[in-house]
Coordinates of C-alpha atoms in Angstrom, one line a residue:
M283 CA 5.8 -54.2 -32.4
P284 CA 9.0 -55.2 -33.6
T285 CA 11.8 -56.0 -31.5
R286 CA 15.2 -54.5 -31.4
S287 CA 18.5 -56.1 -30.9
R288 CA 20.9 -53.1 -32.0
S289 CA 24.7 -52.6 -31.0
R290 CA 25.5 -49.5 -29.2
A291 CA 28.8 -49.6 -31.5
V292 CA 26.5 -48.3 -34.0
L293 CA 25.3 -45.1 -32.3
A294 CA 29.4 -45.4 -31.0
V295 CA 30.8 -44.9 -34.2
A296 CA 27.7 -42.3 -35.3
L297 CA 28.8 -40.1 -32.3
G298 CA 32.4 -40.8 -33.0
A299 CA 32.5 -39.2 -36.4
A300 CA 30.6 -36.3 -35.4
L301 CA 33.0 -35.7 -32.6
L302 CA 35.7 -35.7 -35.4
S303 CA 33.9 -32.4 -36.6
G304 CA 34.2 -30.4 -33.4
C305 CA 30.8 -31.0 -31.9
A306 CA 30.4 -31.8 -28.1
T307 CA 28.9 -36.0 -27.5
P308 CA 25.1 -35.6 -26.0
T309 CA 24.2 -37.0 -22.7
P310 CA 23.5 -40.7 -23.4
A311 CA 20.1 -41.9 -23.0
S312 CA 18.1 -45.4 -23.1
E313 CA 16.9 -46.9 -26.0
P314 CA 13.6 -45.5 -26.9
E315 CA 10.5 -47.7 -26.5
G316 CA 7.9 -48.4 -29.2
L317 CA 7.9 -48.0 -33.2
R318 CA 10.3 -45.0 -34.3
V319 CA 9.5 -43.3 -37.7
V320 CA 12.4 -40.7 -39.0
T321 CA 11.5 -38.5 -42.0
T322 CA 13.6 -35.7 -43.5
T323 CA 11.1 -32.8 -43.8
G324 CA 8.1 -32.2 -41.8
I325 CA 5.3 -31.8 -44.7
L326 CA 6.8 -36.2 -44.9
A327 CA 6.3 -36.2 -41.2
D328 CA 2.9 -35.0 -41.5
L329 CA 1.7 -37.6 -43.6
A330 CA 3.4 -40.4 -41.9
R331 CA 1.7 -39.3 -38.3
N332 CA -1.5 -39.9 -40.4
V333 CA -1.2 -43.5 -41.2
A334 CA 1.0 -44.5 -38.1
G335 CA -1.3 -42.7 -35.4
D336 CA -0.9 -43.9 -31.9
R337 CA 1.0 -46.9 -32.6
A338 CA 4.5 -44.8 -33.7
E339 CA 6.7 -41.7 -32.8
V340 CA 7.3 -39.8 -36.3
L341 CA 10.1 -37.3 -35.7
S342 CA 11.4 -34.6 -38.6
L343 CA 15.1 -34.0 -39.4
V344 CA 14.3 -31.0 -40.7
P345 CA 12.6 -28.4 -37.6
E346 CA 9.6 -26.3 -38.5
G347 CA 10.2 -24.0 -41.0
G348 CA 13.7 -25.1 -41.9
D349 CA 14.9 -25.5 -45.5
P350 CA 15.6 -29.4 -46.9
H351 CA 17.7 -27.7 -49.7
S352 CA 20.6 -26.8 -46.9
Y353 CA 19.7 -28.2 -43.9
E354 CA 22.3 -29.8 -42.2
P355 CA 22.2 -32.8 -39.7
S356 CA 23.1 -32.9 -36.0
L357 CA 24.4 -35.0 -33.4
R358 CA 20.7 -35.7 -32.1
D359 CA 19.4 -36.6 -35.7
I360 CA 22.2 -39.2 -36.2
R361 CA 20.9 -40.3 -32.6
D362 CA 17.2 -40.6 -33.9
I363 CA 18.3 -42.4 -36.9
V364 CA 20.6 -45.0 -35.3
Y365 CA 17.3 -45.7 -33.0
A366 CA 14.7 -45.6 -36.5
D367 CA 12.4 -48.5 -37.4
V368 CA 11.5 -46.9 -40.6
A369 CA 13.2 -43.7 -42.4
F370 CA 11.4 -41.6 -45.0
S371 CA 13.3 -39.2 -47.6
N372 CA 12.0 -37.3 -50.2
Y373 CA 14.9 -37.5 -52.3
L374 CA 15.3 -36.9 -56.3
M375 CA 18.3 -34.2 -54.7
L376 CA 15.3 -32.5 -52.4
E377 CA 17.2 -33.0 -49.4
E378 CA 20.4 -31.3 -48.8
Q379 CA 23.0 -34.0 -49.5
N380 CA 24.6 -34.6 -45.6
L381 CA 21.3 -35.5 -44.6
I382 CA 21.0 -38.2 -47.1
K383 CA 24.2 -39.2 -46.3
A384 CA 23.3 -39.5 -42.6
L385 CA 20.1 -41.5 -43.1
D386 CA 22.3 -44.0 -45.3
T387 CA 25.3 -43.8 -43.1
N388 CA 23.8 -44.2 -39.6
L389 CA 20.3 -46.4 -40.4
P390 CA 21.0 -49.9 -39.0
D391 CA 21.3 -53.0 -41.4
G392 CA 17.8 -54.0 -42.3
V393 CA 15.9 -50.6 -41.6
P394 CA 13.7 -49.6 -44.5
N395 CA 15.2 -46.6 -46.1
I396 CA 12.5 -45.4 -48.2
S397 CA 12.7 -42.7 -51.0
L398 CA 9.4 -41.8 -51.4
A399 CA 9.6 -39.5 -54.7
E400 CA 11.3 -42.5 -56.8
D401 CA 9.2 -45.0 -55.5
A402 CA 6.0 -43.2 -56.2
V403 CA 5.6 -43.7 -59.4
K404 CA 4.8 -47.2 -59.0
Y405 CA 2.1 -46.0 -57.1
A406 CA 0.4 -43.5 -59.8
A407 CA 2.4 -40.6 -58.9
E408 CA 3.0 -38.5 -61.7
I409 CA 6.6 -36.9 -62.2
I410 CA 7.6 -34.0 -64.5
P411 CA 11.2 -32.6 -65.2
L412 CA 12.8 -29.7 -63.5
V413 CA 12.6 -26.8 -65.8
E414 CA 13.8 -23.1 -64.9
D415 CA 13.1 -20.3 -66.6
V416 CA 15.1 -19.5 -69.4
S417 CA 14.3 -16.2 -70.4
L418 CA 17.0 -14.3 -68.5
D419 CA 18.8 -10.7 -69.4
T420 CA 21.8 -12.6 -68.3
I421 CA 23.2 -16.0 -68.3
W422 CA 22.5 -18.1 -65.1
L423 CA 25.3 -20.3 -65.0
G424 CA 25.4 -23.6 -62.5
L425 CA 27.4 -26.3 -61.8
R426 CA 26.0 -29.8 -62.7
V427 CA 27.0 -33.5 -62.9
R428 CA 25.0 -35.5 -65.9
G429 CA 24.8 -39.3 -64.8
D430 CA 24.7 -41.2 -62.1
G431 CA 28.1 -42.9 -62.0
A432 CA 27.0 -46.5 -61.7
A433 CA 29.8 -47.3 -64.2
L434 CA 32.5 -46.1 -61.5
S435 CA 30.6 -47.4 -58.7
A436 CA 29.3 -44.6 -57.3
T437 CA 26.3 -44.1 -55.5
R438 CA 23.6 -41.7 -54.1
T439 CA 25.9 -41.0 -50.9
S440 CA 29.2 -40.6 -53.4
D441 CA 30.9 -37.5 -53.3
V442 CA 32.0 -35.6 -56.8
L443 CA 34.6 -32.9 -56.1
V444 CA 34.6 -30.4 -58.3
S445 CA 37.8 -28.4 -57.9
A446 CA 39.6 -25.0 -59.1
T447 CA 42.6 -25.0 -59.3
D448 CA 43.9 -22.3 -61.2
M449 CA 42.5 -18.6 -62.7
E450 CA 44.5 -16.4 -65.2
G451 CA 42.5 -12.9 -65.2
P452 CA 42.7 -9.1 -64.4
G453 CA 40.7 -9.1 -61.1
E454 CA 39.5 -11.7 -58.2
L455 CA 36.8 -14.3 -59.3
H456 CA 34.4 -15.8 -56.8
A457 CA 31.5 -18.5 -57.1
Y458 CA 29.0 -18.7 -54.2
L459 CA 25.7 -19.7 -52.9
T460 CA 23.2 -17.6 -51.1
G461 CA 20.5 -19.3 -49.0
S462 CA 17.0 -19.1 -48.0
F463 CA 17.8 -17.0 -45.1
G464 CA 20.8 -14.9 -46.3
D465 CA 23.8 -17.5 -45.2
V466 CA 26.6 -17.5 -48.1
D467 CA 28.4 -20.7 -48.9
R468 CA 31.8 -19.6 -50.8
Y469 CA 33.0 -22.4 -53.0
I470 CA 35.3 -20.2 -55.5
D471 CA 37.8 -17.7 -54.1
S472 CA 40.8 -16.7 -56.3
T473 CA 41.9 -13.9 -53.5
D474 CA 43.8 -16.7 -51.8
G475 CA 44.9 -18.8 -54.4
F476 CA 44.8 -22.9 -54.5
D477 CA 46.0 -24.8 -52.2
E478 CA 47.3 -28.4 -53.9
A479 CA 48.7 -29.4 -50.9
D480 CA 44.9 -29.5 -49.4
G481 CA 43.4 -30.7 -52.6
Y482 CA 42.1 -27.6 -53.4
R483 CA 39.9 -27.8 -50.1
D484 CA 38.4 -24.4 -49.8
D485 CA 37.9 -23.9 -53.9
T486 CA 35.9 -27.2 -54.2
V487 CA 32.3 -27.5 -54.9
V488 CA 31.0 -31.0 -53.8
L489 CA 27.9 -32.8 -55.6
P490 CA 26.4 -36.3 -55.5
P491 CA 26.2 -37.9 -59.2
D492 CA 23.3 -36.6 -61.3
A493 CA 22.9 -33.0 -59.6
H494 CA 22.9 -29.9 -60.0
T495 CA 23.3 -26.6 -57.8
H496 CA 22.8 -23.0 -58.8
L497 CA 26.0 -20.3 -58.5
S498 CA 26.3 -16.7 -58.5
W499 CA 29.7 -15.6 -60.0
A500 CA 31.4 -12.3 -59.1
F501 CA 34.6 -10.9 -60.8
S502 CA 36.2 -7.4 -59.5
E503 CA 37.6 -6.3 -63.1
P504 CA 36.7 -6.0 -66.4
G505 CA 38.5 -8.3 -68.8
I506 CA 39.5 -11.9 -69.6
Y507 CA 39.4 -14.7 -67.1
T508 CA 40.1 -18.8 -67.4
L509 CA 39.6 -20.8 -64.8
D510 CA 40.4 -24.3 -64.4
L511 CA 38.4 -27.3 -63.4
R512 CA 39.1 -30.4 -61.7
A513 CA 36.7 -33.3 -60.8
K514 CA 37.3 -36.2 -58.6
L515 CA 34.7 -39.4 -57.5
Q516 CA 35.2 -40.6 -54.2
T517 CA 32.7 -43.3 -53.8
S518 CA 32.7 -43.9 -49.9
S519 CA 34.2 -42.1 -47.4
D520 CA 36.8 -44.6 -46.9
Q521 CA 38.2 -44.7 -50.4
R522 CA 40.5 -42.0 -52.2
P523 CA 39.1 -39.9 -54.7
V524 CA 39.8 -40.5 -58.4
E525 CA 40.3 -38.3 -61.0
V526 CA 37.3 -38.2 -63.6
A527 CA 37.9 -34.9 -65.7
S528 CA 39.7 -31.3 -66.0
G529 CA 38.8 -28.3 -68.1
E530 CA 38.9 -24.4 -68.5
V531 CA 36.1 -22.4 -68.6
T532 CA 36.7 -19.0 -70.3
F533 CA 34.4 -15.8 -69.1
A534 CA 34.4 -12.0 -71.2
V535 CA 33.6 -9.7 -68.0
G536 CA 32.3 -6.6 -69.3
V537 CA 34.3 -6.9 -72.8
D538 CA 33.6 -7.7 -76.1
P539 CA 33.3 -11.9 -75.8
Y540 CA 34.4 -12.4 -79.8
S541 CA 37.6 -10.9 -78.4
V542 CA 38.9 -13.6 -77.0
P543 CA 42.3 -15.0 -78.2
G544 CA 41.6 -18.3 -80.4
K545 CA 37.5 -18.2 -79.5
S546 CA 36.7 -16.3 -82.7
D547 CA 34.9 -19.1 -83.6
A548 CA 32.8 -20.0 -80.1
T549 CA 29.5 -20.2 -78.9
I550 CA 28.9 -16.9 -76.7
L551 CA 26.8 -17.6 -73.5
D552 CA 25.1 -14.8 -72.7
A553 CA 21.7 -15.5 -71.7
G554 CA 19.4 -18.5 -70.5
H555 CA 20.3 -21.3 -68.0
S556 CA 23.1 -23.2 -68.5
D557 CA 25.5 -25.4 -66.4
V558 CA 29.2 -26.0 -66.7
T559 CA 28.5 -29.9 -66.7
L560 CA 31.0 -33.2 -65.7
D561 CA 29.5 -36.0 -68.0
M562 CA 30.1 -39.2 -65.9
D563 CA 29.8 -41.5 -68.9
T564 CA 32.0 -39.5 -71.1
Q565 CA 34.4 -38.7 -68.1
S566 CA 34.1 -35.2 -69.3
F567 CA 33.5 -31.4 -69.1
T568 CA 30.9 -29.8 -71.6
V569 CA 28.1 -27.0 -71.1
L570 CA 24.9 -27.7 -71.1
L571 CA 22.1 -25.3 -72.3
D572 CA 18.7 -25.2 -72.3
H573 CA 17.1 -23.5 -74.9
E574 CA 13.2 -22.2 -74.9
H575 CA 10.8 -22.3 -77.7
G576 CA 7.5 -20.0 -78.0
S577 CA 5.5 -23.3 -77.2
G578 CA 7.4 -23.1 -73.5
H579 CA 9.2 -26.2 -74.3
V580 CA 12.6 -26.9 -73.3
H581 CA 15.5 -28.6 -75.1
Q582 CA 19.0 -29.1 -74.2
E583 CA 22.1 -28.5 -76.1
F584 CA 25.8 -29.8 -75.3
F585 CA 29.0 -27.5 -76.3
D586 CA 32.6 -28.6 -75.5
L587 CA 33.8 -26.3 -72.5
D588 CA 36.4 -25.5 -74.5
D589 CA 33.9 -24.1 -77.3
V590 CA 32.3 -21.6 -75.1
V591 CA 33.2 -18.1 -73.7
V592 CA 30.2 -16.9 -70.9
E593 CA 29.8 -13.4 -71.8
V594 CA 29.3 -11.2 -68.4
P595 CA 28.0 -7.9 -69.6
N596 CA 28.4 -4.3 -68.5
K597 CA 25.0 -5.1 -67.5
A598 CA 26.1 -7.2 -65.0
L599 CA 27.7 -4.8 -62.8
H600 CA 26.3 -4.0 -59.0
E601 CA 27.5 -2.2 -56.2
I602 CA 28.4 -4.9 -53.4
P603 CA 25.9 -4.9 -50.5
G604 CA 26.5 -3.5 -47.2
D605 CA 25.6 -7.0 -45.4
P606 CA 28.8 -8.5 -43.9
A607 CA 28.3 -11.3 -45.2
Y608 CA 29.4 -10.6 -48.6
R609 CA 32.3 -8.7 -47.0
F610 CA 34.7 -11.4 -48.9
L611 CA 33.5 -9.5 -52.5
G612 CA 35.0 -6.3 -51.3
R613 CA 34.2 -2.9 -50.1
A614 CA 30.6 -2.4 -49.6
G615 CA 29.6 0.3 -52.3
N616 CA 32.8 -1.0 -54.7
P617 CA 31.6 -2.2 -58.3
V618 CA 31.8 -5.6 -59.2
Y619 CA 30.3 -7.6 -62.3
Q620 CA 28.0 -10.5 -60.9
L621 CA 26.4 -13.4 -62.9
P622 CA 23.3 -14.0 -60.0
Q623 CA 22.2 -17.6 -58.8
A624 CA 19.0 -19.2 -60.3
V625 CA 16.8 -18.7 -57.4
L626 CA 17.5 -17.6 -53.8
G627 CA 18.1 -20.5 -51.5
K628 CA 20.7 -23.8 -52.0
H629 CA 19.1 -25.7 -54.5
V630 CA 21.1 -29.1 -55.7
H631 CA 18.9 -30.8 -58.0
G632 CA 18.6 -33.4 -60.1
E633 CA 16.7 -33.8 -63.8
I634 CA 13.1 -34.8 -62.5
D635 CA 11.0 -32.0 -60.2
P636 CA 11.4 -33.6 -56.7
H637 CA 8.6 -31.3 -55.3
L638 CA 5.4 -34.0 -56.3
W639 CA 3.3 -32.9 -53.1
Q640 CA 2.3 -29.7 -54.8
N641 CA -0.3 -32.1 -56.7
V642 CA -2.1 -33.5 -54.0
R643 CA -3.1 -37.1 -55.6
N644 CA 1.2 -37.7 -55.5
A645 CA 0.7 -37.1 -51.6
M646 CA -1.6 -39.9 -51.9
S647 CA 1.0 -42.4 -53.7
Y648 CA 3.0 -41.2 -50.6
V649 CA 0.5 -41.9 -48.0
E650 CA 0.6 -45.4 -49.6
I651 CA 3.7 -46.4 -49.9
M652 CA 3.8 -45.1 -45.9
R653 CA 1.2 -47.4 -45.1
D654 CA 2.7 -50.1 -46.8
T655 CA 6.0 -50.2 -45.5
L656 CA 4.9 -49.7 -41.8
I657 CA 2.8 -52.9 -42.2
D658 CA 6.0 -54.7 -43.3
V659 CA 8.0 -53.3 -40.5
D660 CA 4.9 -53.9 -37.8
P661 CA 2.6 -56.7 -39.1
E662 CA 0.5 -56.6 -35.9
G663 CA -1.0 -52.8 -36.6
A664 CA -1.4 -53.6 -40.5
A665 CA -5.2 -53.0 -39.3
T666 CA -4.4 -49.7 -37.7
Y667 CA -2.2 -48.7 -40.6
T668 CA -4.8 -49.6 -43.5
A669 CA -7.4 -47.6 -41.2
N670 CA -5.8 -44.6 -41.0
A671 CA -4.8 -44.4 -44.2
A672 CA -8.3 -45.1 -45.7
V673 CA -9.5 -42.1 -43.6
Y674 CA -6.5 -39.8 -44.6
L675 CA -6.6 -40.8 -48.0
E676 CA -10.2 -39.7 -48.5
E677 CA -9.7 -36.8 -46.5
L678 CA -6.9 -35.9 -49.9
A679 CA -9.2 -36.5 -52.5
D680 CA -11.2 -34.2 -51.1
L681 CA -8.9 -31.9 -50.8
D682 CA -7.7 -32.1 -54.1
A683 CA -10.9 -31.2 -55.3
E684 CA -11.1 -28.2 -53.2
V685 CA -8.1 -27.1 -54.4
A686 CA -8.9 -27.8 -57.6
A687 CA -12.2 -26.2 -57.2
T688 CA -10.8 -23.1 -55.5
I689 CA -8.3 -22.5 -58.0
A690 CA -11.1 -23.2 -61.0
E691 CA -12.4 -19.7 -59.5
V692 CA -9.4 -17.6 -60.8
P693 CA -10.1 -16.5 -64.6
K694 CA -8.4 -18.6 -67.1
A695 CA -6.6 -15.5 -68.4
N696 CA -5.1 -14.5 -65.0
R697 CA -4.0 -18.4 -63.9
T698 CA -0.3 -17.1 -64.1
L699 CA 2.1 -18.1 -61.2
V700 CA 5.4 -16.0 -60.3
T701 CA 7.2 -17.2 -57.9
T702 CA 10.6 -16.8 -56.4
H703 CA 11.5 -20.6 -56.2
D704 CA 11.0 -23.5 -58.9
A705 CA 8.8 -25.0 -56.9
Y706 CA 5.3 -24.8 -58.1
G707 CA 5.4 -27.1 -61.2
Y708 CA 3.4 -29.8 -59.8
L709 CA 0.4 -27.3 -58.4
A710 CA 0.8 -25.5 -62.1
Q711 CA 0.4 -29.1 -63.8
A712 CA -2.2 -30.2 -61.6
Y713 CA -4.4 -27.7 -61.4
D714 CA -4.5 -25.9 -64.3
L715 CA -1.8 -22.8 -63.8
T716 CA 0.8 -21.3 -65.9
I717 CA 4.3 -20.9 -64.5
S718 CA 5.2 -17.6 -65.9
G719 CA 8.6 -17.2 -64.4
F720 CA 10.5 -16.4 -61.2
V721 CA 11.7 -13.1 -59.9
T722 CA 14.9 -13.5 -57.7
P723 CA 15.2 -11.3 -54.5
N724 CA 18.7 -11.8 -54.8
P725 CA 20.2 -10.3 -51.3
A726 CA 23.9 -10.3 -52.7
I727 CA 22.4 -7.1 -55.2
E728 CA 22.8 -3.9 -53.3
P729 CA 19.7 -2.4 -54.6
S730 CA 20.5 0.5 -56.5
L731 CA 18.2 2.7 -58.7
A732 CA 19.3 0.6 -62.0
E733 CA 18.4 -3.1 -60.0
R734 CA 15.3 -1.3 -59.0
K735 CA 14.5 -0.5 -62.6
R736 CA 15.5 -3.8 -63.9
L737 CA 13.1 -5.6 -61.6
T738 CA 10.3 -2.9 -62.4
E739 CA 10.8 -3.8 -65.5
T740 CA 10.1 -7.4 -65.0
L741 CA 7.1 -7.4 -63.0
R742 CA 5.9 -4.8 -65.7
N743 CA 6.8 -7.2 -68.6
L744 CA 4.9 -10.3 -67.0
E745 CA 1.2 -8.5 -66.3
V746 CA 0.3 -10.0 -63.5
P747 CA -1.6 -9.2 -60.5
A748 CA 0.6 -10.8 -57.9
V749 CA 3.6 -12.7 -57.0
F750 CA 3.9 -15.3 -54.4
L751 CA 6.9 -15.3 -52.0
E752 CA 7.5 -17.9 -49.2
P753 CA 7.3 -16.1 -45.8
N754 CA 10.9 -17.5 -45.1
L755 CA 12.0 -15.4 -47.9
S756 CA 10.0 -12.1 -46.8
S757 CA 12.7 -10.8 -44.9
R758 CA 15.0 -11.4 -47.6
S759 CA 12.9 -9.3 -50.2
S760 CA 12.0 -6.1 -49.1
T761 CA 12.7 -4.6 -52.5
L762 CA 10.6 -7.0 -54.4
V763 CA 7.9 -6.1 -51.9
E764 CA 8.6 -2.1 -52.6
V765 CA 8.5 -2.2 -56.3
A766 CA 5.8 -4.2 -56.6
A767 CA 4.0 -1.9 -54.6
D768 CA 4.9 0.8 -56.7
Q769 CA 3.4 -1.4 -59.4
G770 CA 0.3 -1.9 -57.7
I771 CA 1.2 -5.6 -57.7
A772 CA 0.4 -7.6 -54.6
V773 CA 3.0 -10.0 -53.3
C774 CA 1.1 -12.9 -51.5
D775 CA 2.3 -15.8 -49.6
I776 CA 2.5 -19.6 -50.9
Y777 CA 4.2 -22.5 -48.8
G778 CA 6.9 -24.9 -51.0
D779 CA 9.0 -27.0 -49.0
A780 CA 8.2 -26.2 -45.4
F781 CA 5.5 -25.6 -42.4
S782 CA 4.5 -22.2 -40.0
E783 CA 3.1 -22.0 -37.1
D784 CA 0.1 -20.7 -38.8
V785 CA 0.2 -23.6 -41.8
P786 CA 0.9 -26.6 -39.7
T787 CA -0.2 -29.7 -41.5
Y788 CA -0.1 -30.6 -45.3
I789 CA -4.1 -30.2 -45.7
D790 CA -3.4 -26.6 -44.4
M791 CA -0.6 -25.9 -46.5
M792 CA -2.6 -27.1 -49.7
R793 CA -5.7 -25.4 -48.6
F794 CA -3.7 -22.0 -48.2
N795 CA -2.0 -22.0 -51.1
A796 CA -4.8 -22.6 -53.6
Q797 CA -6.9 -20.0 -51.7
S798 CA -4.3 -17.3 -51.5
I799 CA -3.8 -18.2 -55.5
R800 CA -7.5 -17.6 -55.8
D801 CA -7.4 -14.3 -53.6
C802 CA -4.3 -12.4 -55.7
L803 CA -4.9 -13.6 -59.0
G804 CA -8.8 -12.2 -59.2
G805 CA -11.1 -15.0 -58.1
A806 CA -14.1 -14.8 -55.8
K807 CA -13.2 -14.1 -52.5
E808 CA -14.9 -16.4 -49.6
N809 CA -17.3 -14.2 -47.4

């Protein structure tokens, strides 16, 4: 086993930083015995346990059933990181950025800090771009940082701060994000003004370089709105942010977008997926627009921010829901114009789809990386790690064949997957499925008759026997379940980022997903 000579100052600094955030200090504990492996998610922990066996304690920072896109590290997590001998993250923007920062900041010098999705390419993993549904009846408008900022000395733990500094319009403007469990993060709120004195702290979105996030946008009154934006780069926590760019985005809310003064020749963004984009290379704001062709191919086009108008049409008018979490939008039942976020849940991501494990062969690449890393850290255990990995890789090879055979039982014409989360591109590519689209249950919109009608038309147009819903979203999706039932469409479970008590391992998860797809899309069920 490796020996430890860690300074307690490391833990003291970590806990001290946590105390500054208002947390209480945990009871001091002695340094743990044996090899310790920390992973960011339960899926990675399960893979690691199958390689490590009894030679290591493997801990997942994100708890069972937790959402890696939004999980914030606790003091216990910091302690686990400080005492770790190995750390495995997925990365490619899968995890909440603060969790990645906790790893990079508190992991002792010399401890392997492995980003599996990035390293897996060297182990023959296949990666695919993250493609989101661009067949939309209103625009999805997100926020993106393009480029890694290396020329500006940025790293993966650097912060890009995009702040709203001013707004003009006939009403109030809000930008926010709804998490998988219904929690709401408010990023821009014009009702209390924009405070330069505190650096626009309450009206700022923080992203890592080369990342993207979905947002919902809400407007209280029809008319023309202009929102001033400023971007700064903070390369590390001990450095002052440096301004990178500024710009202005224009919205036409419930009015003719061609009527905006001085914008008669502007490009009108009224459908599909677009992002207000900070380009780190040119140090300027642009708008990125995804175009989809009949073949399903998507290409991207860029526009100067000053040359576009974002249309928020009258069909985007909805009632404010009764949930107290949305009280900031106004009184329940009052109308509000809203562009909903692309998918429910907090999803800050990059250009590459991070959900590699949905292809079993990619998970096998993860296992090989874990085996080699553990051997490097603990050479005395090489025989154990090699033997454990060999057994598990054989099980995964059998699983890969089983998943393929199970899904192949579905008639080819029925192999269309409709989900509420953009996490299944690898599953589709590996096992001959087609991603038809996403049905987004939006808890920020009270399910009015008009909303139910829209959802009904969406499901009818998709012409599928079932839609697939992650169990942790079921409590937020009652309207989807009801509308699907009215259309004779099944709502079936599928697992993406996390396990449950009934599905506690990676093999269980992939087997469950394959069987759920087969049973719900018309394959032959087992007796």
